[in-house]
């Protein structure tokens, strides 16, 4: 899941300054799960912005709110036209993908990001999320016993541990487990310690061309058989 | 692309959860009363409203408040946690404090078909009440000089004060029910000749069963029903110094306790089985023991002999053998275990049967009871209905009231030529036990027993033994209710993001993932604390009003509407728990004596106050906002923890908005709580100081 956190309130207020009518748009998928932009947060932000406006005595904005099931698909965005017809800006509480999907679907409409999209991760406990994947495009979890050194090692090294590991913790953060010690322990449990002896050549991340695209559909000429 | 143009489901919010399971108390009640509802209202201190709910389901609530055998309490799921809710005592409280002694107005007569009711016990009175309400001319025919049947001549005054009964009877008179006392009906044909179109026979079960032993006809031996009737009609039979009552039912206990009140010092009960099999109400047995009545178990009399104006009663000891058809173990005499009791009076109270005159022409069944169709209460004679003890044999007042109501509805159907099919309960009944992990998390709260008269005072006269709750006792007892079946529902399954917040936040381990990976919140386990409703990031979970967020918003709206114009004091809004201490308990004075400028929004537990409510409170112009909850004394789990979470969230945005975070406070009662009144005072002072500071700042600027 994509994890984000809501932008600081001051920043959101600053961003909306030039616009009069603001639609606060939530996302019902990842942003709901990570507490950053679900319907509850949309209502919260709506109330807070209204309160801030009332306190400042400067009635510059009107607000409306709506939450889509998912912002990153054009079909869901088709539910919006009525809602965006009479607003000047969309304040999206979707992740960076959602914001861009809106920008693509509504060429004339300014869109603002309400959250800082942070990482791909999982819930550790209620209200706590941890990063787990860097989307590097070349998964090596087979070799590392299902524990990703790219995200979980501070240095992201592929042949660890480094000399900075101390009693299983990272030298950069004494509260954080050393990913390579975790990998070692799990490989040992799986009786695959030989994988520790291998050398993994360093990766050149610059070779990844951006933006990436994945195509799962095959190129088929419609109306023709292939026999 | 094919996308339906759906409108935002705002209007769907007006929908309430679909399910509403019938709680066990309600399904156990013969009258099917909405107990959960009125207990909930009592816990909020809404006594008038509670009484209104009680009145809707019960024609004579004050009678039930005294004498109901409360099968609801036996079914109460709270007994899986600690002890059941004291439902009857709460009803008594509502009846006494809610002003039930008011007498209703006359009911309009809309039909011409006259109905005769033979007998004026609880079934007859109830039938008359409902028939009259439906607009029929009703006549009650009563053999005795006063109405009430067993309520008057069977139940002793210490259990049902006669003024309570008189008021209920007056209610019927006021409604326009015709009453003929001292009128024994011997023939139904005569009634039909007099123009009655339907007859309800409710003659009770007044004929005492004989013990069937030698010497039963002797002077000094009387039967329980006759004894109670004489005492209740004002006679004072002379009993002598030693009295024994034979039997183990409520009549036996009533007779023994009545004897104590007539001044007899030595009263015993002879019962042939053991305490566990005793059909009498356990509470009544307990009170009898307190009053010094000696209950001799596994004993039965076999022979009575009268000598020198005294009774020599030979008894034999019993032991329990194989179970009989009633499921209870059959008592078997122990050989050569006879002993002799010297008594002045022996009261036989081993059961009663109805005695319908043969001229009624109704078919009788087992134990001389009148045979009826249980669904319609019709007898073998057209237009003749029967109910109450005459049909069931001796049973409870509440069952009789229910039978009377059923008879009224079926007589109405009969007279209007309607033929309804047997009704089916349209709402699902809640059954099954609470899960062990849920039980473990439910706070144990001691049951508050109503006060009762001292034992010494009871022996003096027929004063009511059980006294009524005080205000705080009643609300504290009522808030123990688990609100079975009222819980939350994932009303918007389409919005649920399966984030598992509810599953993680629920203190009672109620939500779970089903095999398909869908989150389920079983209504029969939910404790309706509201934590998941406020925490759900998709706002997919909804509680029923008045527990819902909509209620908090509405209450806030009412508060704002009632704000005074002058705002020279700091204007502060507090969300206060309506249950227990802050709402109706000892801390209620904080509100009632609250300083001008402090406005309270009552909420049904502070766990239901959401971050948006706090912001909305500030938006009304409040200079300070606080939440006042019961803390460690809350009946629910973890409530203050979640309140603190939401408060922290709001404080974070208050600062950039230009409001000091200390303008938002939580007051919770800890174990060693400081005086909450002083805390509140300090908060008011603090907010005043902030106000002053901002005024000065404003002047400096300008």
Short mmCIF file of C-alpha atoms in Angstrom, two decimals, chain A residues 5-6 9-10 13 28-56 65-69 74-76 78-79 82-83 123-127 129, chain B residues 1-10 13 493-499 501 504-505 534-539 610-616 618-623 642 646 649-650 652-654 656-659 663:
data_model
loop_
_atom_site.label_atom_id
_atom_site.label_comp_id
_atom_site.label_asym_id
_atom_site.label_seq_id
_atom_site.Cartn_x
_atom_site.Cartn_y
_atom_site.Cartn_z
CA UNK A 5 0.89 11.92 5.52
CA UNK A 6 -1.25 14.96 5.38
CA UNK A 9 -2.01 22.69 7.86
CA UNK A 10 -0.22 26.00 7.21
CA UNK A 13 -3.80 27.07 3.74
CA UNK A 28 -11.07 5.64 -0.53
CA UNK A 29 -8.19 3.25 -0.99
CA UNK A 30 -4.57 3.62 0.26
CA UNK A 31 -5.07 7.13 1.62
CA UNK A 32 -8.00 5.92 3.71
CA UNK A 33 -6.02 3.00 5.10
CA UNK A 34 -3.01 5.17 6.04
CA UNK A 35 -5.25 7.81 7.74
CA UNK A 36 -4.06 10.58 5.41
CA UNK A 37 -6.95 11.25 3.08
CA UNK A 38 -10.02 9.11 3.67
CA UNK A 39 -13.51 10.48 4.18
CA UNK A 40 -12.85 11.10 7.87
CA UNK A 41 -9.75 13.18 7.10
CA UNK A 42 -11.60 15.05 4.36
CA UNK A 43 -14.24 16.08 6.91
CA UNK A 44 -11.56 16.98 9.44
CA UNK A 45 -9.70 19.18 6.98
CA UNK A 46 -12.94 20.75 5.81
CA UNK A 47 -13.87 21.70 9.38
CA UNK A 48 -10.37 22.91 10.20
CA UNK A 49 -10.17 25.11 7.09
CA UNK A 50 -13.58 26.57 7.82
CA UNK A 51 -12.58 27.27 11.40
CA UNK A 52 -9.32 28.90 10.31
CA UNK A 53 -11.24 31.11 7.92
CA UNK A 54 -13.79 32.07 10.57
CA UNK A 55 -10.98 32.94 13.00
CA UNK A 56 -9.13 35.06 10.50
CA UNK A 65 -16.00 17.72 0.06
CA UNK A 66 -16.20 14.39 -1.68
CA UNK A 67 -14.42 11.07 -1.46
CA UNK A 68 -13.86 8.82 -4.44
CA UNK A 69 -13.29 5.13 -4.14
CA UNK A 74 -10.21 7.62 -14.98
CA UNK A 75 -13.47 5.69 -14.58
CA UNK A 76 -13.75 6.77 -10.96
CA UNK A 78 -15.80 10.32 -14.34
CA UNK A 79 -18.00 10.49 -11.28
CA UNK A 82 -20.65 17.66 -11.53
CA UNK A 83 -18.59 18.21 -8.41
CA UNK A 123 0.82 -1.08 9.05
CA UNK A 124 2.95 -1.94 12.04
CA UNK A 125 0.22 -1.23 14.54
CA UNK A 126 -2.80 1.06 14.69
CA UNK A 127 -1.49 4.48 13.57
CA UNK A 129 3.36 2.56 9.21
CA UNK B 1 -16.84 3.87 -20.38
CA UNK B 2 -19.84 2.87 -18.41
CA UNK B 3 -20.15 4.57 -15.11
CA UNK B 4 -23.46 5.19 -13.46
CA UNK B 5 -23.96 8.78 -12.44
CA UNK B 6 -24.33 8.14 -8.76
CA UNK B 7 -24.97 10.99 -6.41
CA UNK B 8 -22.94 11.28 -3.25
CA UNK B 9 -24.41 9.03 -0.58
CA UNK B 10 -25.11 11.93 1.77
CA UNK B 13 -26.50 8.76 6.01
CA UNK B 493 -19.72 -1.88 2.84
CA UNK B 494 -18.74 -0.19 -0.46
CA UNK B 495 -16.77 2.46 1.43
CA UNK B 496 -14.95 -0.01 3.67
CA UNK B 497 -11.29 0.01 2.66
CA UNK B 498 -10.61 -3.09 4.79
CA UNK B 499 -8.08 -1.01 6.71
CA UNK B 501 -8.87 -0.03 12.11
CA UNK B 504 -7.57 -3.11 16.01
CA UNK B 505 -9.43 -0.43 17.97
CA UNK B 534 -15.26 7.62 15.22
CA UNK B 535 -12.00 5.94 14.23
CA UNK B 536 -13.11 4.47 10.89
CA UNK B 537 -11.15 6.50 8.31
CA UNK B 538 -13.77 5.75 5.66
CA UNK B 539 -16.77 6.69 7.84
CA UNK B 610 -15.08 13.00 17.06
CA UNK B 611 -12.33 15.42 16.12
CA UNK B 612 -14.71 17.18 13.72
CA UNK B 613 -17.17 17.81 16.57
CA UNK B 614 -14.42 19.55 18.51
CA UNK B 615 -13.56 21.74 15.52
CA UNK B 616 -17.25 22.46 14.98
CA UNK B 618 -14.68 26.09 18.08
CA UNK B 619 -16.35 27.17 14.88
CA UNK B 620 -19.40 28.36 16.80
CA UNK B 621 -17.11 30.91 18.41
CA UNK B 622 -16.30 29.00 21.59
CA UNK B 623 -13.17 30.28 23.28
CA UNK B 642 -9.32 7.48 22.18
CA UNK B 646 -8.58 12.92 18.90
CA UNK B 649 -5.08 15.63 16.51
CA UNK B 650 -7.18 18.78 16.94
CA UNK B 652 -2.14 20.17 16.21
CA UNK B 653 -4.24 22.33 13.88
CA UNK B 654 -5.40 24.78 16.56
CA UNK B 656 -1.73 27.39 13.06
CA UNK B 657 -5.32 28.56 13.22
CA UNK B 658 -4.32 30.97 15.98
CA UNK B 659 -5.92 29.24 18.93
CA UNK B 663 -8.12 25.96 24.93
#
